[in-house]
Amino acid sequence: MTASVLRALHHDRTPGDPLIVPGPWDAASARVFVDAGFPTLATPSAGVAASLGYEDGATPAAEMFAAVARIVRAVPASVPVSADIEAGYGLAPEELVERLLDAGAVGCNLEDSADGALVDAQRQADRLAEVRAVAGDALFINARVDTYVRGVPDGTDPETETVRRALLYVAAGADCVYPIMAPPEALPALAAAVPAPLNTFARPDGPPPRRLGELGATRITFGPGLQRRAMAAVREIADELRKR
């Protein structure tokens, strides 16, 4: 499967029909989502970390890439898989791209924060441009914008800073931008200002995916939410077993 197929899934979508992209945390969950008919998958780093026994952000790079490879092997070759690789594990662009492609991923998330704070936007754009130069068209790059989770400097409007960063990242070669945790009411303005598909995080207490699409989201992902719901179901089963 090539990144071009993944790109095509993001374009020519109607507002009420966003691309729904479940996040498998292991091979078994990946098969479930594919059997349900989803055309593409995107691994969540926090969900994979939990499945491997790590805290979010603490998974060694080798284990994360190995987990992605197992997920890719578990699904048909016709299903493109994108990988959340956090901030890139400090790897040089050449090695980062090589390890993604070796794992079978055709897309990636790269976030613009480190150690709990936003990184310089131009520095992040330069890094994305380097990744794009190495990967060519072989990777779909989803540039995560962390303004709503890390905060912005005092006196800075979050929406303005989000758009500024998103435009830099698109100019650097990002295929999609992901202002994670952006409030639903901000989506119309963000979608109007950014000339690229917009990825939105669907929260359990927020609008449903179709409504998020109507507000401007092109792609809907769930972070570790699906893995956590699955674990909640396992806890219910465990409680039932203890009562028998």
PDB file of N, CA and C in Angstrom, residues 93-190:
ATOM      1  N   PRO A  93      16.093  12.650  10.493  1.00  0.00           N
ATOM      2  CA  PRO A  93      15.061  12.373   9.483  1.00  0.00           C
ATOM      3  C   PRO A  93      15.324  11.116   8.663  1.00  0.00           C
ATOM      4  N   GLU A  94      16.567  10.878   8.272  1.00  0.00           N
ATOM      5  CA  GLU A  94      16.875   9.694   7.457  1.00  0.00           C
ATOM      6  C   GLU A  94      16.513   8.412   8.181  1.00  0.00           C
ATOM      7  N   GLU A  95      16.909   8.325   9.461  1.00  0.00           N
ATOM      8  CA  GLU A  95      16.614   7.110  10.212  1.00  0.00           C
ATOM      9  C   GLU A  95      15.128   7.004  10.528  1.00  0.00           C
ATOM     10  N   LEU A  96      14.510   8.132  10.828  1.00  0.00           N
ATOM     11  CA  LEU A  96      13.081   8.130  11.140  1.00  0.00           C
ATOM     12  C   LEU A  96      12.279   7.585   9.963  1.00  0.00           C
ATOM     13  N   VAL A  97      12.549   8.100   8.780  1.00  0.00           N
ATOM     14  CA  VAL A  97      11.820   7.654   7.595  1.00  0.00           C
ATOM     15  C   VAL A  97      12.125   6.188   7.305  1.00  0.00           C
ATOM     16  N   GLU A  98      13.380   5.802   7.415  1.00  0.00           N
ATOM     17  CA  GLU A  98      13.755   4.417   7.154  1.00  0.00           C
ATOM     18  C   GLU A  98      13.010   3.453   8.082  1.00  0.00           C
ATOM     19  N   ARG A  99      12.921   3.806   9.366  1.00  0.00           N
ATOM     20  CA  ARG A  99      12.280   2.907  10.316  1.00  0.00           C
ATOM     21  C   ARG A  99      10.770   2.857  10.112  1.00  0.00           C
ATOM     22  N   LEU A 100      10.182   3.964   9.735  1.00  0.00           N
ATOM     23  CA  LEU A 100       8.751   3.956   9.423  1.00  0.00           C
ATOM     24  C   LEU A 100       8.463   3.063   8.223  1.00  0.00           C
ATOM     25  N   LEU A 101       9.221   3.241   7.164  1.00  0.00           N
ATOM     26  CA  LEU A 101       8.985   2.450   5.956  1.00  0.00           C
ATOM     27  C   LEU A 101       9.303   0.979   6.187  1.00  0.00           C
ATOM     28  N   ASP A 102      10.345   0.689   6.961  1.00  0.00           N
ATOM     29  CA  ASP A 102      10.661  -0.701   7.283  1.00  0.00           C
ATOM     30  C   ASP A 102       9.524  -1.362   8.061  1.00  0.00           C
ATOM     31  N   ALA A 103       8.834  -0.575   8.897  1.00  0.00           N
ATOM     32  CA  ALA A 103       7.704  -1.105   9.670  1.00  0.00           C
ATOM     33  C   ALA A 103       6.460  -1.294   8.807  1.00  0.00           C
ATOM     34  N   GLY A 104       6.467  -0.715   7.614  1.00  0.00           N
ATOM     35  CA  GLY A 104       5.330  -0.841   6.716  1.00  0.00           C
ATOM     36  C   GLY A 104       4.354   0.309   6.788  1.00  0.00           C
ATOM     37  N   ALA A 105       4.643   1.325   7.609  1.00  0.00           N
ATOM     38  CA  ALA A 105       3.760   2.477   7.708  1.00  0.00           C
ATOM     39  C   ALA A 105       3.900   3.349   6.464  1.00  0.00           C
ATOM     40  N   VAL A 106       2.785   3.959   6.051  1.00  0.00           N
ATOM     41  CA  VAL A 106       2.823   4.882   4.922  1.00  0.00           C
ATOM     42  C   VAL A 106       2.454   6.297   5.355  1.00  0.00           C
ATOM     43  N   GLY A 107       2.309   6.495   6.659  1.00  0.00           N
ATOM     44  CA  GLY A 107       2.013   7.813   7.191  1.00  0.00           C
ATOM     45  C   GLY A 107       2.522   7.913   8.607  1.00  0.00           C
ATOM     46  N   CYS A 108       2.589   9.159   9.109  1.00  0.00           N
ATOM     47  CA  CYS A 108       3.027   9.351  10.487  1.00  0.00           C
ATOM     48  C   CYS A 108       2.450  10.632  11.063  1.00  0.00           C
ATOM     49  N   ASN A 109       2.303  10.641  12.385  1.00  0.00           N
ATOM     50  CA  ASN A 109       2.038  11.857  13.142  1.00  0.00           C
ATOM     51  C   ASN A 109       3.350  12.334  13.735  1.00  0.00           C
ATOM     52  N   LEU A 110       3.604  13.625  13.642  1.00  0.00           N
ATOM     53  CA  LEU A 110       4.747  14.231  14.317  1.00  0.00           C
ATOM     54  C   LEU A 110       4.242  15.451  15.080  1.00  0.00           C
ATOM     55  N   GLU A 111       4.473  15.479  16.383  1.00  0.00           N
ATOM     56  CA  GLU A 111       3.939  16.547  17.220  1.00  0.00           C
ATOM     57  C   GLU A 111       4.964  17.657  17.431  1.00  0.00           C
ATOM     58  N   ASP A 112       4.464  18.860  17.719  1.00  0.00           N
ATOM     59  CA  ASP A 112       5.357  20.009  17.852  1.00  0.00           C
ATOM     60  C   ASP A 112       5.541  20.444  19.307  1.00  0.00           C
ATOM     61  N   SER A 113       5.641  19.475  20.190  1.00  0.00           N
ATOM     62  CA  SER A 113       5.983  19.777  21.576  1.00  0.00           C
ATOM     63  C   SER A 113       6.960  18.725  22.084  1.00  0.00           C
ATOM     64  N   ALA A 114       7.703  19.109  23.102  1.00  0.00           N
ATOM     65  CA  ALA A 114       8.662  18.204  23.729  1.00  0.00           C
ATOM     66  C   ALA A 114       8.819  18.620  25.179  1.00  0.00           C
ATOM     67  N   ASP A 115       8.933  17.630  26.044  1.00  0.00           N
ATOM     68  CA  ASP A 115       9.083  17.893  27.475  1.00  0.00           C
ATOM     69  C   ASP A 115       7.974  18.796  28.002  1.00  0.00           C
ATOM     70  N   GLY A 116       6.765  18.597  27.474  1.00  0.00           N
ATOM     71  CA  GLY A 116       5.610  19.321  27.978  1.00  0.00           C
ATOM     72  C   GLY A 116       5.453  20.738  27.484  1.00  0.00           C
ATOM     73  N   ALA A 117       6.226  21.160  26.494  1.00  0.00           N
ATOM     74  CA  ALA A 117       6.136  22.532  25.999  1.00  0.00           C
ATOM     75  C   ALA A 117       6.230  22.559  24.479  1.00  0.00           C
ATOM     76  N   LEU A 118       5.642  23.583  23.882  1.00  0.00           N
ATOM     77  CA  LEU A 118       5.744  23.754  22.441  1.00  0.00           C
ATOM     78  C   LEU A 118       7.191  24.012  22.034  1.00  0.00           C
ATOM     79  N   VAL A 119       7.573  23.455  20.898  1.00  0.00           N
ATOM     80  CA  VAL A 119       8.878  23.774  20.334  1.00  0.00           C
ATOM     81  C   VAL A 119       8.713  24.967  19.403  1.00  0.00           C
ATOM     82  N   ASP A 120       9.818  25.582  19.047  1.00  0.00           N
ATOM     83  CA  ASP A 120       9.770  26.703  18.124  1.00  0.00           C
ATOM     84  C   ASP A 120       9.131  26.257  16.805  1.00  0.00           C
ATOM     85  N   ALA A 121       8.159  27.037  16.333  1.00  0.00           N
ATOM     86  CA  ALA A 121       7.386  26.631  15.162  1.00  0.00           C
ATOM     87  C   ALA A 121       8.258  26.529  13.910  1.00  0.00           C
ATOM     88  N   GLN A 122       9.182  27.463  13.712  1.00  0.00           N
ATOM     89  CA  GLN A 122      10.029  27.406  12.525  1.00  0.00           C
ATOM     90  C   GLN A 122      10.965  26.201  12.596  1.00  0.00           C
ATOM     91  N   ARG A 123      11.452  25.906  13.801  1.00  0.00           N
ATOM     92  CA  ARG A 123      12.321  24.729  13.940  1.00  0.00           C
ATOM     93  C   ARG A 123      11.547  23.450  13.599  1.00  0.00           C
ATOM     94  N   GLN A 124      10.290  23.385  14.032  1.00  0.00           N
ATOM     95  CA  GLN A 124       9.471  22.224  13.702  1.00  0.00           C
ATOM     96  C   GLN A 124       9.199  22.157  12.203  1.00  0.00           C
ATOM     97  N   ALA A 125       8.927  23.301  11.603  1.00  0.00           N
ATOM     98  CA  ALA A 125       8.693  23.324  10.159  1.00  0.00           C
ATOM     99  C   ALA A 125       9.936  22.856   9.401  1.00  0.00           C
ATOM    100  N   ASP A 126      11.097  23.283   9.852  1.00  0.00           N
ATOM    101  CA  ASP A 126      12.336  22.843   9.201  1.00  0.00           C
ATOM    102  C   ASP A 126      12.502  21.325   9.317  1.00  0.00           C
ATOM    103  N   ARG A 127      12.148  20.793  10.470  1.00  0.00           N
ATOM    104  CA  ARG A 127      12.255  19.334  10.657  1.00  0.00           C
ATOM    105  C   ARG A 127      11.269  18.601   9.744  1.00  0.00           C
ATOM    106  N   LEU A 128      10.056  19.111   9.662  1.00  0.00           N
ATOM    107  CA  LEU A 128       9.081  18.486   8.770  1.00  0.00           C
ATOM    108  C   LEU A 128       9.559  18.540   7.318  1.00  0.00           C
ATOM    109  N   ALA A 129      10.165  19.651   6.944  1.00  0.00           N
ATOM    110  CA  ALA A 129      10.681  19.772   5.576  1.00  0.00           C
ATOM    111  C   ALA A 129      11.792  18.755   5.317  1.00  0.00           C
ATOM    112  N   GLU A 130      12.611  18.497   6.324  1.00  0.00           N
ATOM    113  CA  GLU A 130      13.672  17.499   6.176  1.00  0.00           C
ATOM    114  C   GLU A 130      13.076  16.095   6.029  1.00  0.00           C
ATOM    115  N   VAL A 131      12.059  15.805   6.832  1.00  0.00           N
ATOM    116  CA  VAL A 131      11.400  14.503   6.725  1.00  0.00           C
ATOM    117  C   VAL A 131      10.780  14.347   5.343  1.00  0.00           C
ATOM    118  N   ARG A 132      10.133  15.410   4.864  1.00  0.00           N
ATOM    119  CA  ARG A 132       9.523  15.348   3.534  1.00  0.00           C
ATOM    120  C   ARG A 132      10.588  15.155   2.455  1.00  0.00           C
ATOM    121  N   ALA A 133      11.697  15.839   2.581  1.00  0.00           N
ATOM    122  CA  ALA A 133      12.753  15.718   1.568  1.00  0.00           C
ATOM    123  C   ALA A 133      13.288  14.294   1.508  1.00  0.00           C
ATOM    124  N   VAL A 134      13.424  13.661   2.658  1.00  0.00           N
ATOM    125  CA  VAL A 134      13.929  12.291   2.695  1.00  0.00           C
ATOM    126  C   VAL A 134      12.880  11.312   2.176  1.00  0.00           C
ATOM    127  N   ALA A 135      11.637  11.498   2.624  1.00  0.00           N
ATOM    128  CA  ALA A 135      10.574  10.535   2.304  1.00  0.00           C
ATOM    129  C   ALA A 135      10.035  10.699   0.888  1.00  0.00           C
ATOM    130  N   GLY A 136      10.145  11.900   0.319  1.00  0.00           N
ATOM    131  CA  GLY A 136       9.479  12.144  -0.943  1.00  0.00           C
ATOM    132  C   GLY A 136       7.982  11.971  -0.760  1.00  0.00           C
ATOM    133  N   ASP A 137       7.355  11.256  -1.673  1.00  0.00           N
ATOM    134  CA  ASP A 137       5.914  11.010  -1.575  1.00  0.00           C
ATOM    135  C   ASP A 137       5.583   9.716  -0.839  1.00  0.00           C
ATOM    136  N   ALA A 138       6.585   9.089  -0.227  1.00  0.00           N
ATOM    137  CA  ALA A 138       6.374   7.769   0.372  1.00  0.00           C
ATOM    138  C   ALA A 138       5.671   7.820   1.724  1.00  0.00           C
ATOM    139  N   LEU A 139       5.559   9.015   2.323  1.00  0.00           N
ATOM    140  CA  LEU A 139       4.892   9.133   3.623  1.00  0.00           C
ATOM    141  C   LEU A 139       3.845  10.236   3.585  1.00  0.00           C
ATOM    142  N   PHE A 140       2.720   9.954   4.208  1.00  0.00           N
ATOM    143  CA  PHE A 140       1.689  10.961   4.480  1.00  0.00           C
ATOM    144  C   PHE A 140       2.032  11.564   5.837  1.00  0.00           C
ATOM    145  N   ILE A 141       2.335  12.865   5.870  1.00  0.00           N
ATOM    146  CA  ILE A 141       2.769  13.510   7.111  1.00  0.00           C
ATOM    147  C   ILE A 141       1.608  14.278   7.727  1.00  0.00           C
ATOM    148  N   ASN A 142       1.233  13.877   8.934  1.00  0.00           N
ATOM    149  CA  ASN A 142       0.186  14.542   9.701  1.00  0.00           C
ATOM    150  C   ASN A 142       0.879  15.356  10.791  1.00  0.00           C
ATOM    151  N   ALA A 143       0.875  16.676  10.656  1.00  0.00           N
ATOM    152  CA  ALA A 143       1.593  17.547  11.577  1.00  0.00           C
ATOM    153  C   ALA A 143       0.686  17.923  12.749  1.00  0.00           C
ATOM    154  N   ARG A 144       1.014  17.400  13.922  1.00  0.00           N
ATOM    155  CA  ARG A 144       0.205  17.711  15.099  1.00  0.00           C
ATOM    156  C   ARG A 144       0.595  19.076  15.649  1.00  0.00           C
ATOM    157  N   VAL A 145      -0.419  19.864  15.967  1.00  0.00           N
ATOM    158  CA  VAL A 145      -0.223  21.199  16.532  1.00  0.00           C
ATOM    159  C   VAL A 145      -0.735  21.165  17.969  1.00  0.00           C
ATOM    160  N   ASP A 146       0.157  21.391  18.916  1.00  0.00           N
ATOM    161  CA  ASP A 146      -0.162  21.165  20.329  1.00  0.00           C
ATOM    162  C   ASP A 146      -0.546  22.417  21.106  1.00  0.00           C
ATOM    163  N   THR A 147      -0.971  23.446  20.407  1.00  0.00           N
ATOM    164  CA  THR A 147      -1.304  24.709  21.068  1.00  0.00           C
ATOM    165  C   THR A 147      -2.408  24.569  22.106  1.00  0.00           C
ATOM    166  N   TYR A 148      -3.357  23.690  21.862  1.00  0.00           N
ATOM    167  CA  TYR A 148      -4.489  23.566  22.778  1.00  0.00           C
ATOM    168  C   TYR A 148      -4.210  22.620  23.940  1.00  0.00           C
ATOM    169  N   VAL A 149      -3.143  21.852  23.865  1.00  0.00           N
ATOM    170  CA  VAL A 149      -2.802  20.964  24.980  1.00  0.00           C
ATOM    171  C   VAL A 149      -1.615  21.477  25.783  1.00  0.00           C
ATOM    172  N   ARG A 150      -0.736  22.259  25.166  1.00  0.00           N
ATOM    173  CA  ARG A 150       0.442  22.778  25.867  1.00  0.00           C
ATOM    174  C   ARG A 150       0.290  24.238  26.273  1.00  0.00           C
ATOM    175  N   GLY A 151      -0.669  24.931  25.652  1.00  0.00           N
ATOM    176  CA  GLY A 151      -0.852  26.335  25.950  1.00  0.00           C
ATOM    177  C   GLY A 151       0.036  27.212  25.088  1.00  0.00           C
ATOM    178  N   VAL A 152      -0.328  28.488  25.000  1.00  0.00           N
ATOM    179  CA  VAL A 152       0.429  29.454  24.214  1.00  0.00           C
ATOM    180  C   VAL A 152       0.887  30.580  25.140  1.00  0.00           C
ATOM    181  N   PRO A 153       1.878  31.363  24.737  1.00  0.00           N
ATOM    182  CA  PRO A 153       2.357  32.452  25.594  1.00  0.00           C
ATOM    183  C   PRO A 153       1.241  33.424  25.972  1.00  0.00           C
ATOM    184  N   ASP A 154       1.371  34.029  27.126  1.00  0.00           N
ATOM    185  CA  ASP A 154       0.388  35.015  27.566  1.00  0.00           C
ATOM    186  C   ASP A 154       0.231  36.103  26.514  1.00  0.00           C
ATOM    187  N   GLY A 155      -1.011  36.468  26.285  1.00  0.00           N
ATOM    188  CA  GLY A 155      -1.290  37.510  25.305  1.00  0.00           C
ATOM    189  C   GLY A 155      -1.411  37.008  23.887  1.00  0.00           C
ATOM    190  N   THR A 156      -1.207  35.697  23.680  1.00  0.00           N
ATOM    191  CA  THR A 156      -1.311  35.104  22.349  1.00  0.00           C
ATOM    192  C   THR A 156      -2.656  34.413  22.197  1.00  0.00           C
ATOM    193  N   ASP A 157      -3.314  34.651  21.102  1.00  0.00           N
ATOM    194  CA  ASP A 157      -4.587  33.992  20.831  1.00  0.00           C
ATOM    195  C   ASP A 157      -4.326  32.566  20.343  1.00  0.00           C
ATOM    196  N   PRO A 158      -4.904  31.550  20.998  1.00  0.00           N
ATOM    197  CA  PRO A 158      -4.628  30.160  20.594  1.00  0.00           C
ATOM    198  C   PRO A 158      -4.965  29.869  19.134  1.00  0.00           C
ATOM    199  N   GLU A 159      -6.074  30.423  18.669  1.00  0.00           N
ATOM    200  CA  GLU A 159      -6.458  30.150  17.285  1.00  0.00           C
ATOM    201  C   GLU A 159      -5.465  30.763  16.302  1.00  0.00           C
ATOM    202  N   THR A 160      -5.033  31.985  16.586  1.00  0.00           N
ATOM    203  CA  THR A 160      -4.066  32.647  15.711  1.00  0.00           C
ATOM    204  C   THR A 160      -2.749  31.887  15.677  1.00  0.00           C
ATOM    205  N   GLU A 161      -2.286  31.441  16.843  1.00  0.00           N
ATOM    206  CA  GLU A 161      -1.033  30.700  16.899  1.00  0.00           C
ATOM    207  C   GLU A 161      -1.164  29.331  16.232  1.00  0.00           C
ATOM    208  N   THR A 162      -2.311  28.712  16.375  1.00  0.00           N
ATOM    209  CA  THR A 162      -2.546  27.425  15.716  1.00  0.00           C
ATOM    210  C   THR A 162      -2.477  27.574  14.203  1.00  0.00           C
ATOM    211  N   VAL A 163      -3.121  28.594  13.686  1.00  0.00           N
ATOM    212  CA  VAL A 163      -3.098  28.836  12.239  1.00  0.00           C
ATOM    213  C   VAL A 163      -1.679  29.155  11.775  1.00  0.00           C
ATOM    214  N   ARG A 164      -0.950  29.976  12.533  1.00  0.00           N
ATOM    215  CA  ARG A 164       0.423  30.321  12.158  1.00  0.00           C
ATOM    216  C   ARG A 164       1.278  29.073  12.028  1.00  0.00           C
ATOM    217  N   ARG A 165       1.190  28.208  13.016  1.00  0.00           N
ATOM    218  CA  ARG A 165       1.973  26.981  12.980  1.00  0.00           C
ATOM    219  C   ARG A 165       1.517  26.069  11.846  1.00  0.00           C
ATOM    220  N   ALA A 166       0.218  25.930  11.697  1.00  0.00           N
ATOM    221  CA  ALA A 166      -0.299  25.049  10.655  1.00  0.00           C
ATOM    222  C   ALA A 166       0.158  25.491   9.272  1.00  0.00           C
ATOM    223  N   LEU A 167       0.150  26.794   9.014  1.00  0.00           N
ATOM    224  CA  LEU A 167       0.573  27.283   7.700  1.00  0.00           C
ATOM    225  C   LEU A 167       2.056  27.015   7.464  1.00  0.00           C
ATOM    226  N   LEU A 168       2.874  27.172   8.492  1.00  0.00           N
ATOM    227  CA  LEU A 168       4.294  26.848   8.361  1.00  0.00           C
ATOM    228  C   LEU A 168       4.483  25.367   8.044  1.00  0.00           C
ATOM    229  N   TYR A 169       3.708  24.511   8.701  1.00  0.00           N
ATOM    230  CA  TYR A 169       3.876  23.070   8.520  1.00  0.00           C
ATOM    231  C   TYR A 169       3.398  22.622   7.143  1.00  0.00           C
ATOM    232  N   VAL A 170       2.306  23.212   6.668  1.00  0.00           N
ATOM    233  CA  VAL A 170       1.827  22.880   5.324  1.00  0.00           C
ATOM    234  C   VAL A 170       2.847  23.329   4.279  1.00  0.00           C
ATOM    235  N   ALA A 171       3.397  24.531   4.476  1.00  0.00           N
ATOM    236  CA  ALA A 171       4.422  25.017   3.543  1.00  0.00           C
ATOM    237  C   ALA A 171       5.655  24.122   3.550  1.00  0.00           C
ATOM    238  N   ALA A 172       5.905  23.475   4.693  1.00  0.00           N
ATOM    239  CA  ALA A 172       7.068  22.579   4.808  1.00  0.00           C
ATOM    240  C   ALA A 172       6.809  21.203   4.206  1.00  0.00           C
ATOM    241  N   GLY A 173       5.569  20.935   3.820  1.00  0.00           N
ATOM    242  CA  GLY A 173       5.270  19.656   3.174  1.00  0.00           C
ATOM    243  C   GLY A 173       4.306  18.756   3.894  1.00  0.00           C
ATOM    244  N   ALA A 174       3.712  19.214   5.003  1.00  0.00           N
ATOM    245  CA  ALA A 174       2.735  18.376   5.704  1.00  0.00           C
ATOM    246  C   ALA A 174       1.498  18.160   4.838  1.00  0.00           C
ATOM    247  N   ASP A 175       0.975  16.941   4.866  1.00  0.00           N
ATOM    248  CA  ASP A 175      -0.231  16.623   4.106  1.00  0.00           C
ATOM    249  C   ASP A 175      -1.504  16.991   4.855  1.00  0.00           C
ATOM    250  N   CYS A 176      -1.404  17.069   6.174  1.00  0.00           N
ATOM    251  CA  CYS A 176      -2.576  17.240   7.029  1.00  0.00           C
ATOM    252  C   CYS A 176      -2.101  17.919   8.302  1.00  0.00           C
ATOM    253  N   VAL A 177      -2.968  18.672   8.955  1.00  0.00           N
ATOM    254  CA  VAL A 177      -2.614  19.260  10.240  1.00  0.00           C
ATOM    255  C   VAL A 177      -3.606  18.782  11.295  1.00  0.00           C
ATOM    256  N   TYR A 178      -3.097  18.651  12.516  1.00  0.00           N
ATOM    257  CA  TYR A 178      -3.862  18.026  13.595  1.00  0.00           C
ATOM    258  C   TYR A 178      -3.790  18.901  14.847  1.00  0.00           C
ATOM    259  N   PRO A 179      -4.647  19.913  14.954  1.00  0.00           N
ATOM    260  CA  PRO A 179      -4.679  20.729  16.165  1.00  0.00           C
ATOM    261  C   PRO A 179      -5.409  19.963  17.274  1.00  0.00           C
ATOM    262  N   ILE A 180      -4.695  19.067  17.906  1.00  0.00           N
ATOM    263  CA  ILE A 180      -5.297  18.156  18.866  1.00  0.00           C
ATOM    264  C   ILE A 180      -5.964  18.939  20.003  1.00  0.00           C
ATOM    265  N   MET A 181      -7.161  18.509  20.365  1.00  0.00           N
ATOM    266  CA  MET A 181      -7.955  19.102  21.434  1.00  0.00           C
ATOM    267  C   MET A 181      -8.477  20.496  21.101  1.00  0.00           C
ATOM    268  N   ALA A 182      -8.421  20.901  19.849  1.00  0.00           N
ATOM    269  CA  ALA A 182      -9.047  22.172  19.475  1.00  0.00           C
ATOM    270  C   ALA A 182     -10.538  22.081  19.761  1.00  0.00           C
ATOM    271  N   PRO A 183     -11.139  23.101  20.353  1.00  0.00           N
ATOM    272  CA  PRO A 183     -12.571  23.049  20.652  1.00  0.00           C
ATOM    273  C   PRO A 183     -13.391  23.013  19.364  1.00  0.00           C
ATOM    274  N   PRO A 184     -14.501  22.314  19.371  1.00  0.00           N
ATOM    275  CA  PRO A 184     -15.308  22.211  18.142  1.00  0.00           C
ATOM    276  C   PRO A 184     -15.655  23.557  17.537  1.00  0.00           C
ATOM    277  N   GLU A 185     -15.894  24.559  18.382  1.00  0.00           N
ATOM    278  CA  GLU A 185     -16.294  25.860  17.842  1.00  0.00           C
ATOM    279  C   GLU A 185     -15.168  26.555  17.083  1.00  0.00           C
ATOM    280  N   ALA A 186     -13.931  26.091  17.259  1.00  0.00           N
ATOM    281  CA  ALA A 186     -12.798  26.674  16.524  1.00  0.00           C
ATOM    282  C   ALA A 186     -12.603  26.037  15.159  1.00  0.00           C
ATOM    283  N   LEU A 187     -13.220  24.902  14.910  1.00  0.00           N
ATOM    284  CA  LEU A 187     -12.951  24.164  13.675  1.00  0.00           C
ATOM    285  C   LEU A 187     -13.308  24.923  12.402  1.00  0.00           C
ATOM    286  N   PRO A 188     -14.452  25.609  12.323  1.00  0.00           N
ATOM    287  CA  PRO A 188     -14.748  26.315  11.064  1.00  0.00           C
ATOM    288  C   PRO A 188     -13.677  27.323  10.677  1.00  0.00           C
ATOM    289  N   ALA A 189     -13.199  28.103  11.640  1.00  0.00           N
ATOM    290  CA  ALA A 189     -12.173  29.100  11.329  1.00  0.00           C
ATOM    291  C   ALA A 189     -10.847  28.438  10.963  1.00  0.00           C
ATOM    292  N   LEU A 190     -10.481  27.364  11.673  1.00  0.00           N
ATOM    293  CA  LEU A 190      -9.237  26.671  11.366  1.00  0.00           C
ATOM    294  C   LEU A 190      -9.298  26.062   9.963  1.00  0.00           C
TER     295      LEU A 190
END
